[in-house]
Amino acid sequence: MFNEERRLDQPIRWAMVGGGRGSEIGHAHRAAAARDNFFTLTAGCFDLDPQRNLEFAQNIGVATERCYTNYQAMFDAETARDDGIQAVSVATPNGTHFAICTAALNANLHVICEKPVTFTVAESEQLKALASAKNKIFAVMYGYSGYQTVHQARAMIERGDIGEVRVVNMSFAHGFHNTAIEEHSPGAKWRMNPEISGPSYVLGDLGTHTFYLASLMTELKVDQLSCMRQSFIESRAPLEDNAHVMLKFTSGAVGTLWASSVNAGSMHRQIVRVVGEKGSIEWWDERPNQLLVEMQGEPAKTLERGMGYMADDDAVSCNRIGGGHPEGFFESWANLYHRYALAMDAMDKADTERLDALWYPDIDDGIEGVRLLECCVESADSDSAWVKF
Ligand code: NAD
């Protein structure tokens, strides 16, 4: 069961860049950070529009003098205070992550960054080096990885329940952008603009999540991949609204990843199916309280979150309420924010033993997501040639 008695000496003074009024993901960060009282929202630069920024800060209880019109001003002013912020979450469009995270680390802040972390692997590697030089945590918001069932799948695959993994079938394919919704949605519009979104649209927006989940569950490493991508809404070119990736893993296993925003009629369809020699495990983000286990020759089983047979430590510690009561997206995110806080605390206390024992999506996981995008674009632009990962 989740341990709510585990406390920090003091909550971490925390700020956000981005995530302002009407943003898609700002509230999820604040709700997750607030859940265990490990973070106090102390300052912010939430919105590009100064008036909306200020109103929003006031309405959610951030002191006016700690609401800033740009992130650099926030980092400068906050580092000059004795009670300045200690950590920041970056929830702005992709093209701004590198500059904001660099400035945050230079201001000696721990960072929680949205995905995809940067446009290039080289930039992400620079952030990793800077975080390491500053002794700061760099966490990445792969928000689905706090579900109990994800960790249960990982534990079962690791202990060999389904035998050696042969096939990994991944999809994150929703239908919400099957028409040119970006013509009247600013939140969709930047995602189709390579200057703001980066070298890909659905691969970065969706595929990086599922790729990370599959990597977490299976620990497989990609050797080579081949990708084709297209823009069914032509005005989205050169960015794709649909992509298929074939993967060869170093172990000899193979996989596919379908990322799409034109899967008309679908809500999310974020599914990871791992096929082993003896059976298969399937996880679906729209039903995160259940895990499907199908062993060859036996009736299919549905494992329920919160039950005693969930044996893995990480799976059990993610469980906030007993079986039968549904948990969801906010709990998954809160489980991650919980770990980010513990990691920041351990880093500040130079407690490497505690730090090394903690799992959370970090900059290395962020780098692999960006590497996926680089390789997919290289392959797709060379007629789906196989590319070394
Ligand atoms: P959005 O367009 O809905 O919101 C972006 C917000 O950032 C707006 O409030 C905007 O005013 C603000 N902003 C932009 N530039 C800024 C700057 N320089 N300084 C301060 N504020 C600034 O975008 P979104 O959908 O919330 O996405 C933001 C990031 O989160 C993206 O990187 C996206 O890929 C990621 N995201 C992650 C998940 C997830 O599940 N982890 C889900 C959605 C989005």
GROMACS .gro file of C-alpha atoms and ligand atoms in nm:
model
  433
    1MET     CA    1   0.000   0.000   0.000
    2PHE     CA    2   0.108   0.359  -0.059
    3ASN     CA    3   0.294   0.494   0.246
    4GLU     CA    4   0.147   0.832   0.335
    5GLU     CA    5   0.354   0.856   0.656
    6ARG     CA    6   0.672   0.908   0.456
    7ARG     CA    7   0.733   1.284   0.486
    8LEU     CA    8   0.993   1.544   0.393
    9ASP     CA    9   1.137   1.784   0.656
   10GLN     CA   10   0.969   2.067   0.463
   11PRO     CA   11   0.763   2.069   0.142
   12ILE     CA   12   0.970   2.167  -0.161
   13ARG     CA   13   0.914   2.528  -0.275
   14TRP     CA   14   0.805   2.475  -0.632
   15ALA     CA   15   0.715   2.681  -0.939
   16MET     CA   16   0.577   2.622  -1.284
   17VAL     CA   17   0.668   2.764  -1.621
   18GLY     CA   18   0.366   2.725  -1.850
   19GLY     CA   19   0.051   2.538  -1.758
   20GLY     CA   20  -0.161   2.853  -1.746
   21ARG     CA   21  -0.535   2.902  -1.785
   22GLY     CA   22  -0.683   2.665  -2.041
   23SER     CA   23  -0.360   2.475  -2.098
   24GLU     CA   24  -0.400   2.106  -2.152
   25ILE     CA   25  -0.167   1.976  -1.888
   26GLY     CA   26  -0.106   2.249  -1.626
   27HIS     CA   27  -0.372   2.131  -1.384
   28ALA     CA   28  -0.246   1.771  -1.389
   29HIS     CA   29   0.094   1.894  -1.267
   30ARG     CA   30  -0.056   2.102  -0.988
   31ALA     CA   31  -0.300   1.832  -0.880
   32ALA     CA   32  -0.025   1.568  -0.872
   33ALA     CA   33   0.225   1.791  -0.691
   34ALA     CA   34  -0.031   1.892  -0.429
   35ARG     CA   35  -0.154   1.539  -0.358
   36ASP     CA   36   0.100   1.441  -0.089
   37ASN     CA   37   0.196   1.787   0.034
   38PHE     CA   38   0.553   1.733  -0.087
   39PHE     CA   39   0.548   2.049  -0.300
   40THR     CA   40   0.419   2.401  -0.232
   41LEU     CA   41   0.333   2.609  -0.536
   42THR     CA   42   0.530   2.921  -0.446
   43ALA     CA   43   0.587   3.108  -0.771
   44GLY     CA   44   0.507   3.087  -1.138
   45CYS     CA   45   0.529   3.215  -1.489
   46PHE     CA   46   0.224   3.035  -1.618
   47ASP     CA   47   0.128   3.214  -1.935
   48LEU     CA   48   0.277   3.414  -2.219
   49ASP     CA   49  -0.002   3.673  -2.184
   50PRO     CA   50   0.097   3.896  -1.886
   51GLN     CA   51  -0.257   3.988  -1.781
   52ARG     CA   52  -0.388   3.633  -1.797
   53ASN     CA   53  -0.072   3.516  -1.620
   54LEU     CA   54  -0.132   3.752  -1.328
   55GLU     CA   55  -0.504   3.683  -1.299
   56PHE     CA   56  -0.447   3.311  -1.310
   57ALA     CA   57  -0.173   3.324  -1.044
   58GLN     CA   58  -0.400   3.524  -0.814
   59ASN     CA   59  -0.694   3.292  -0.873
   60ILE     CA   60  -0.496   2.982  -0.782
   61GLY     CA   61  -0.339   3.144  -0.475
   62VAL     CA   62   0.013   3.242  -0.586
   63ALA     CA   63   0.129   3.573  -0.434
   64THR     CA   64   0.125   3.856  -0.688
   65GLU     CA   65   0.489   3.946  -0.627
   66ARG     CA   66   0.587   3.589  -0.707
   67CYS     CA   67   0.409   3.579  -1.040
   68TYR     CA   68   0.660   3.667  -1.313
   69THR     CA   69   0.620   3.772  -1.674
   70ASN     CA   70   0.916   3.566  -1.792
   71TYR     CA   71   1.097   3.261  -1.664
   72GLN     CA   72   1.443   3.422  -1.647
   73ALA     CA   73   1.307   3.703  -1.428
   74MET     CA   74   1.154   3.436  -1.203
   75PHE     CA   75   1.477   3.240  -1.171
   76ASP     CA   76   1.680   3.560  -1.104
   77ALA     CA   77   1.440   3.695  -0.842
   78GLU     CA   78   1.377   3.364  -0.671
   79THR     CA   79   1.745   3.270  -0.640
   80ALA     CA   80   1.805   3.604  -0.467
   81ARG     CA   81   1.555   3.518  -0.189
   82ASP     CA   82   1.624   3.311   0.120
   83ASP     CA   83   1.287   3.141   0.070
   84GLY     CA   84   1.326   3.110  -0.308
   85ILE     CA   85   1.197   2.819  -0.513
   86GLN     CA   86   1.389   2.490  -0.512
   87ALA     CA   87   1.228   2.313  -0.808
   88VAL     CA   88   1.038   2.398  -1.124
   89SER     CA   89   0.811   2.213  -1.364
   90VAL     CA   90   0.833   2.307  -1.729
   91ALA     CA   91   0.498   2.258  -1.905
   92THR     CA   92   0.539   2.481  -2.209
   93PRO     CA   93   0.536   2.379  -2.577
   94ASN     CA   94   0.828   2.157  -2.677
   95GLY     CA   95   1.045   2.417  -2.853
   96THR     CA   96   1.096   2.614  -2.533
   97HIS     CA   97   1.204   2.324  -2.306
   98PHE     CA   98   1.576   2.339  -2.378
   99ALA     CA   99   1.620   2.711  -2.303
  100ILE     CA  100   1.395   2.706  -1.995
  101CYS     CA  101   1.551   2.391  -1.847
  102THR     CA  102   1.902   2.524  -1.910
  103ALA     CA  103   1.815   2.847  -1.730
  104ALA     CA  104   1.651   2.654  -1.444
  105LEU     CA  105   1.952   2.429  -1.389
  106ASN     CA  106   2.185   2.730  -1.406
  107ALA     CA  107   1.970   2.880  -1.129
  108ASN     CA  108   2.037   2.561  -0.926
  109LEU     CA  109   1.683   2.427  -0.945
  110HIS     CA  110   1.563   2.071  -0.971
  111VAL     CA  111   1.366   2.028  -1.294
  112ILE     CA  112   1.058   1.830  -1.395
  113CYS     CA  113   1.024   1.864  -1.771
  114GLU     CA  114   0.747   1.770  -2.009
  115LYS     CA  115   0.813   1.534  -2.297
  116PRO     CA  116   0.958   1.532  -2.555
  117VAL     CA  117   1.239   1.690  -2.356
  118THR     CA  118   1.411   1.860  -2.651
  119PHE     CA  119   1.425   1.858  -3.031
  120THR     CA  120   1.761   1.675  -3.047
  121VAL     CA  121   1.950   1.411  -2.851
  122ALA     CA  122   2.249   1.650  -2.835
  123GLU     CA  123   2.038   1.908  -2.648
  124SER     CA  124   1.906   1.648  -2.404
  125GLU     CA  125   2.259   1.525  -2.343
  126GLN     CA  126   2.359   1.884  -2.261
  127LEU     CA  127   2.079   1.903  -2.004
  128LYS     CA  128   2.190   1.575  -1.853
  129ALA     CA  129   2.548   1.702  -1.819
  130LEU     CA  130   2.433   2.030  -1.667
  131ALA     CA  131   2.202   1.857  -1.417
  132SER     CA  132   2.484   1.627  -1.318
  133ALA     CA  133   2.731   1.917  -1.276
  134LYS     CA  134   2.478   2.100  -1.058
  135ASN     CA  135   2.375   1.790  -0.858
  136LYS     CA  136   2.012   1.842  -0.954
  137ILE     CA  137   1.734   1.600  -1.035
  138PHE     CA  138   1.608   1.611  -1.393
  139ALA     CA  139   1.278   1.425  -1.407
  140VAL     CA  140   1.064   1.370  -1.715
  141MET     CA  141   0.683   1.371  -1.704
  142TYR     CA  142   0.603   1.033  -1.853
  143GLY     CA  143   0.282   1.051  -1.653
  144TYR     CA  144   0.138   0.706  -1.731
  145SER     CA  145   0.428   0.529  -1.564
  146GLY     CA  146   0.288   0.575  -1.212
  147TYR     CA  147   0.009   0.321  -1.265
  148GLN     CA  148   0.024   0.017  -1.041
  149THR     CA  149  -0.058  -0.217  -1.331
  150VAL     CA  150   0.242  -0.093  -1.533
  151HIS     CA  151   0.472  -0.199  -1.250
  152GLN     CA  152   0.290  -0.527  -1.211
  153ALA     CA  153   0.348  -0.601  -1.580
  154ARG     CA  154   0.716  -0.510  -1.541
  155ALA     CA  155   0.757  -0.740  -1.240
  156MET     CA  156   0.581  -1.034  -1.408
  157ILE     CA  157   0.787  -1.000  -1.725
  158GLU     CA  158   1.109  -0.968  -1.523
  159ARG     CA  159   1.039  -1.286  -1.323
  160GLY     CA  160   0.971  -1.477  -1.644
  161ASP     CA  161   0.595  -1.539  -1.610
  162ILE     CA  162   0.543  -1.517  -1.987
  163GLY     CA  163   0.885  -1.654  -2.085
  164GLU     CA  164   1.128  -1.474  -2.311
  165VAL     CA  165   0.973  -1.175  -2.483
  166ARG     CA  166   0.922  -1.218  -2.858
  167VAL     CA  167   0.695  -0.934  -2.968
  168VAL     CA  168   0.604  -0.592  -2.829
  169ASN     CA  169   0.299  -0.433  -2.983
  170MET     CA  170   0.250  -0.065  -2.894
  171SER     CA  171  -0.014   0.185  -2.993
  172PHE     CA  172  -0.120   0.533  -2.890
  173ALA     CA  173  -0.374   0.623  -3.153
  174HIS     CA  174  -0.661   0.862  -3.081
  175GLY     CA  175  -0.903   1.016  -3.327
  176PHE     CA  176  -0.935   1.372  -3.198
  177HIS     CA  177  -0.741   1.531  -3.485
  178ASN     CA  178  -0.906   1.349  -3.775
  179THR     CA  179  -1.007   1.692  -3.907
  180ALA     CA  180  -0.803   2.015  -3.913
  181ILE     CA  181  -0.895   2.102  -3.555
  182GLU     CA  182  -0.582   2.320  -3.533
  183GLU     CA  183  -0.764   2.590  -3.735
  184HIS     CA  184  -0.954   2.683  -3.418
  185SER     CA  185  -0.750   2.524  -3.136
  186PRO     CA  186  -0.427   2.700  -3.028
  187GLY     CA  187  -0.329   2.396  -2.818
  188ALA     CA  188  -0.345   2.177  -3.130
  189LYS     CA  189  -0.196   2.440  -3.365
  190TRP     CA  190   0.153   2.453  -3.213
  191ARG     CA  191   0.174   2.073  -3.224
  192MET     CA  192   0.164   2.086  -3.607
  193ASN     CA  193   0.432   2.357  -3.633
  194PRO     CA  194   0.785   2.212  -3.660
  195GLU     CA  195   0.939   2.529  -3.516
  196ILE     CA  196   0.746   2.478  -3.191
  197SER     CA  197   0.667   2.107  -3.187
  198GLY     CA  198   0.999   1.978  -3.321
  199PRO     CA  199   1.078   1.721  -3.589
  200SER     CA  200   0.760   1.516  -3.531
  201TYR     CA  201   0.402   1.551  -3.416
  202VAL     CA  202   0.232   1.226  -3.310
  203LEU     CA  203   0.556   1.036  -3.256
  204GLY     CA  204   0.669   1.297  -3.003
  205ASP     CA  205   0.330   1.385  -2.859
  206LEU     CA  206   0.206   1.026  -2.818
  207GLY     CA  207   0.465   0.770  -2.924
  208THR     CA  208   0.727   0.875  -2.669
  209HIS     CA  209   0.486   0.785  -2.385
  210THR     CA  210   0.413   0.435  -2.509
  211PHE     CA  211   0.772   0.369  -2.608
  212TYR     CA  212   0.880   0.459  -2.253
  213LEU     CA  213   0.613   0.236  -2.097
  214ALA     CA  214   0.719  -0.061  -2.310
  215SER     CA  215   1.086   0.002  -2.226
  216LEU     CA  216   0.997   0.015  -1.856
  217MET     CA  217   0.794  -0.306  -1.870
  218THR     CA  218   1.037  -0.512  -2.079
  219GLU     CA  219   1.379  -0.345  -2.037
  220LEU     CA  220   1.440  -0.429  -2.404
  221LYS     CA  221   1.686  -0.209  -2.596
  222VAL     CA  222   1.621  -0.110  -2.955
  223ASP     CA  223   1.883  -0.210  -3.209
  224GLN     CA  224   1.727  -0.078  -3.532
  225LEU     CA  225   1.400   0.072  -3.649
  226SER     CA  226   1.213   0.153  -3.966
  227CYS     CA  227   0.942   0.420  -3.977
  228MET     CA  228   0.684   0.550  -4.221
  229ARG     CA  229   0.485   0.858  -4.144
  230GLN     CA  230   0.222   1.061  -4.325
  231SER     CA  231   0.003   1.369  -4.286
  232PHE     CA  232  -0.354   1.274  -4.374
  233ILE     CA  233  -0.444   1.640  -4.317
  234GLU     CA  234  -0.207   1.772  -4.582
  235SER     CA  235  -0.152   2.113  -4.422
  236ARG     CA  236   0.025   1.933  -4.134
  237ALA     CA  237   0.319   1.834  -4.356
  238PRO     CA  238   0.607   1.799  -4.295
  239LEU     CA  239   0.484   1.675  -3.955
  240GLU     CA  240   0.293   1.349  -3.938
  241ASP     CA  241  -0.050   1.281  -3.795
  242ASN     CA  242   0.001   0.905  -3.833
  243ALA     CA  243   0.311   0.688  -3.808
  244HIS     CA  244   0.405   0.322  -3.801
  245VAL     CA  245   0.738   0.207  -3.662
  246MET     CA  246   0.889  -0.141  -3.681
  247LEU     CA  247   1.152  -0.221  -3.420
  248LYS     CA  248   1.420  -0.487  -3.380
  249PHE     CA  249   1.547  -0.524  -3.025
  250THR     CA  250   1.900  -0.634  -2.935
  251SER     CA  251   1.758  -0.951  -2.771
  252GLY     CA  252   1.610  -1.069  -3.100
  253ALA     CA  253   1.257  -0.962  -3.003
  254VAL     CA  254   1.065  -0.740  -3.247
  255GLY     CA  255   0.802  -0.472  -3.206
  256THR     CA  256   0.568  -0.223  -3.367
  257LEU     CA  257   0.452   0.122  -3.258
  258TRP     CA  258   0.147   0.294  -3.406
  259ALA     CA  259   0.114   0.662  -3.317
  260SER     CA  260  -0.182   0.847  -3.459
  261SER     CA  261  -0.421   1.134  -3.401
  262VAL     CA  262  -0.647   1.037  -3.693
  263ASN     CA  263  -0.771   0.702  -3.559
  264ALA     CA  264  -1.130   0.822  -3.602
  265GLY     CA  265  -1.360   0.711  -3.326
  266SER     CA  266  -1.084   0.613  -3.085
  267MET     CA  267  -1.043   0.779  -2.745
  268HIS     CA  268  -0.678   0.691  -2.674
  269ARG     CA  269  -0.599   0.331  -2.761
  270GLN     CA  270  -0.273   0.350  -2.571
  271ILE     CA  271  -0.201  -0.021  -2.543
  272VAL     CA  272   0.117  -0.213  -2.474
  273ARG     CA  273   0.095  -0.585  -2.551
  274VAL     CA  274   0.400  -0.791  -2.461
  275VAL     CA  275   0.408  -1.138  -2.613
  276GLY     CA  276   0.635  -1.398  -2.456
  277GLU     CA  277   0.705  -1.765  -2.533
  278LYS     CA  278   0.434  -1.883  -2.290
  279GLY     CA  279   0.179  -1.605  -2.279
  280SER     CA  280   0.104  -1.235  -2.320
  281ILE     CA  281   0.043  -0.935  -2.099
  282GLU     CA  282  -0.164  -0.643  -2.215
  283TRP     CA  283  -0.199  -0.299  -2.055
  284TRP     CA  284  -0.446  -0.033  -2.172
  285ASP     CA  285  -0.447   0.322  -2.036
  286GLU     CA  286  -0.825   0.356  -2.063
  287ARG     CA  287  -0.859   0.063  -1.818
  288PRO     CA  288  -0.560   0.119  -1.592
  289ASN     CA  289  -0.704  -0.073  -1.296
  290GLN     CA  290  -0.688  -0.398  -1.488
  291LEU     CA  291  -0.407  -0.598  -1.644
  292LEU     CA  292  -0.486  -0.870  -1.897
  293VAL     CA  293  -0.279  -1.188  -1.871
  294GLU     CA  294  -0.329  -1.454  -2.137
  295MET     CA  295  -0.132  -1.778  -2.095
  296GLN     CA  296  -0.139  -2.016  -2.388
  297GLY     CA  297  -0.387  -2.298  -2.326
  298GLU     CA  298  -0.545  -2.135  -2.017
  299PRO     CA  299  -0.845  -1.908  -1.971
  300ALA     CA  300  -0.751  -1.539  -1.985
  301LYS     CA  301  -0.706  -1.365  -1.648
  302THR     CA  302  -0.772  -1.006  -1.555
  303LEU     CA  303  -0.562  -0.889  -1.262
  304GLU     CA  304  -0.721  -0.611  -1.057
  305ARG     CA  305  -0.523  -0.327  -0.904
  306GLY     CA  306  -0.524  -0.320  -0.526
  307MET     CA  307  -0.539  -0.696  -0.474
  308GLY     CA  308  -0.296  -0.900  -0.262
  309TYR     CA  309  -0.159  -1.085  -0.564
  310MET     CA  310   0.002  -0.760  -0.686
  311ALA     CA  311   0.339  -0.864  -0.555
  312ASP     CA  312   0.589  -0.613  -0.688
  313ASP     CA  313   0.712  -0.346  -0.442
  314ASP     CA  314   0.668  -0.062  -0.688
  315ALA     CA  315   0.324  -0.187  -0.785
  316VAL     CA  316   0.215  -0.212  -0.422
  317SER     CA  317   0.357   0.127  -0.323
  318CYS     CA  318   0.165   0.289  -0.611
  319ASN     CA  319  -0.163   0.157  -0.469
  320ARG     CA  320  -0.342   0.440  -0.287
  321ILE     CA  321  -0.677   0.277  -0.217
  322GLY     CA  322  -0.796  -0.081  -0.196
  323GLY     CA  323  -0.915  -0.286  -0.490
  324GLY     CA  324  -1.260  -0.214  -0.628
  325HIS     CA  325  -1.221   0.162  -0.601
  326PRO     CA  326  -1.098   0.295  -0.934
  327GLU     CA  327  -0.772   0.486  -0.947
  328GLY     CA  328  -0.667   0.683  -1.248
  329PHE     CA  329  -0.457   0.945  -1.419
  330PHE     CA  330  -0.415   1.181  -1.122
  331GLU     CA  331  -0.300   0.901  -0.893
  332SER     CA  332  -0.048   0.788  -1.153
  333TRP     CA  333   0.089   1.140  -1.181
  334ALA     CA  334   0.091   1.184  -0.802
  335ASN     CA  335   0.293   0.863  -0.768
  336LEU     CA  336   0.552   1.020  -0.996
  337TYR     CA  337   0.557   1.358  -0.820
  338HIS     CA  338   0.595   1.165  -0.494
  339ARG     CA  339   0.909   0.997  -0.627
  340TYR     CA  340   1.043   1.319  -0.779
  341ALA     CA  341   1.020   1.483  -0.434
  342LEU     CA  342   1.193   1.193  -0.261
  343ALA     CA  343   1.468   1.203  -0.526
  344MET     CA  344   1.516   1.579  -0.483
  345ASP     CA  345   1.535   1.538  -0.107
  346ALA     CA  346   1.788   1.255  -0.136
  347MET     CA  347   1.996   1.456  -0.384
  348ASP     CA  348   1.997   1.762  -0.156
  349LYS     CA  349   2.113   1.543   0.132
  350ALA     CA  350   2.373   1.371  -0.090
  351ASP     CA  351   2.211   1.041   0.012
  352THR     CA  352   2.327   0.840  -0.290
  353GLU     CA  353   2.212   0.509  -0.146
  354ARG     CA  354   1.853   0.633  -0.117
  355LEU     CA  355   1.875   0.805  -0.454
  356ASP     CA  356   2.003   0.494  -0.631
  357ALA     CA  357   1.719   0.287  -0.484
  358LEU     CA  358   1.452   0.520  -0.625
  359TRP     CA  359   1.287   0.462  -0.958
  360TYR     CA  360   1.145   0.757  -1.155
  361PRO     CA  361   1.156   0.862  -1.524
  362ASP     CA  362   1.477   1.063  -1.552
  363ILE     CA  363   1.679   1.243  -1.816
  364ASP     CA  364   1.816   0.915  -1.954
  365ASP     CA  365   1.458   0.809  -2.026
  366GLY     CA  366   1.394   1.151  -2.178
  367ILE     CA  367   1.698   1.111  -2.404
  368GLU     CA  368   1.576   0.773  -2.531
  369GLY     CA  369   1.242   0.933  -2.625
  370VAL     CA  370   1.419   1.203  -2.825
  371ARG     CA  371   1.643   0.938  -2.984
  372LEU     CA  372   1.329   0.754  -3.097
  373LEU     CA  373   1.212   1.070  -3.275
  374GLU     CA  374   1.549   1.137  -3.439
  375CYS     CA  375   1.574   0.780  -3.569
  376CYS     CA  376   1.211   0.770  -3.686
  377VAL     CA  377   1.245   1.094  -3.881
  378GLU     CA  378   1.573   0.978  -4.036
  379SER     CA  379   1.413   0.650  -4.141
  380ALA     CA  380   1.087   0.798  -4.269
  381ASP     CA  381   1.275   1.059  -4.471
  382SER     CA  382   1.484   0.783  -4.634
  383ASP     CA  383   1.193   0.575  -4.760
  384SER     CA  384   1.163   0.380  -4.432
  385ALA     CA  385   1.524   0.259  -4.437
  386TRP     CA  386   1.638   0.063  -4.130
  387VAL     CA  387   1.824   0.298  -3.895
  388LYS     CA  388   2.060   0.200  -3.614
  389PHE     CA  389   1.920   0.322  -3.281
  390NAD     P1  390  -0.083   2.426  -2.416
  390NAD     O1  391  -0.060   2.499  -2.544
  390NAD     O2  392  -0.219   2.378  -2.384
  390NAD     O3  393  -0.035   2.517  -2.293
  390NAD     C1  394   0.091   2.577  -2.290
  390NAD     C2  395   0.094   2.680  -2.179
  390NAD     O4  396   0.228   2.730  -2.165
  390NAD     C3  397   0.006   2.801  -2.204
  390NAD     O5  398  -0.052   2.839  -2.081
  390NAD     C4  399   0.104   2.907  -2.253
  390NAD     O6  400   0.061   3.040  -2.230
  390NAD     C5  401   0.225   2.874  -2.168
  390NAD     N1  402   0.353   2.918  -2.222
  390NAD     C6  403   0.402   2.900  -2.347
  390NAD     N2  404   0.526   2.953  -2.356
  390NAD     C7  405   0.557   3.002  -2.235
  390NAD     C8  406   0.671   3.069  -2.181
  390NAD     N3  407   0.778   3.092  -2.255
  390NAD     N4  408   0.667   3.108  -2.052
  390NAD     C9  409   0.557   3.083  -1.976
  390NAD     N5  410   0.447   3.021  -2.021
  390NAD    C10  411   0.447   2.982  -2.149
  390NAD     O7  412   0.023   2.306  -2.413
  390NAD     P2  413   0.007   2.167  -2.336
  390NAD     O8  414  -0.078   2.078  -2.416
  390NAD     O9  415  -0.028   2.191  -2.195
  390NAD    O10  416   0.155   2.109  -2.353
  390NAD    C11  417   0.265   2.162  -2.281
  390NAD    C12  418   0.376   2.056  -2.277
  390NAD    O11  419   0.326   1.943  -2.209
  390NAD    C13  420   0.420   2.005  -2.414
  390NAD    O12  421   0.558   1.977  -2.413
  390NAD    C14  422   0.343   1.876  -2.433
  390NAD    O13  423   0.409   1.782  -2.518
  390NAD    C15  424   0.336   1.825  -2.292
  390NAD     N6  425   0.218   1.741  -2.261
  390NAD    C16  426   0.240   1.630  -2.187
  390NAD    C17  427   0.134   1.548  -2.149
  390NAD    C18  428   0.163   1.429  -2.063
  390NAD    O14  429   0.079   1.339  -2.053
  390NAD     N7  430   0.278   1.423  -1.995
  390NAD    C19  431   0.005   1.579  -2.192
  390NAD    C20  432  -0.015   1.696  -2.267
  390NAD    C21  433   0.093   1.777  -2.299
   0.00000   0.00000   0.00000
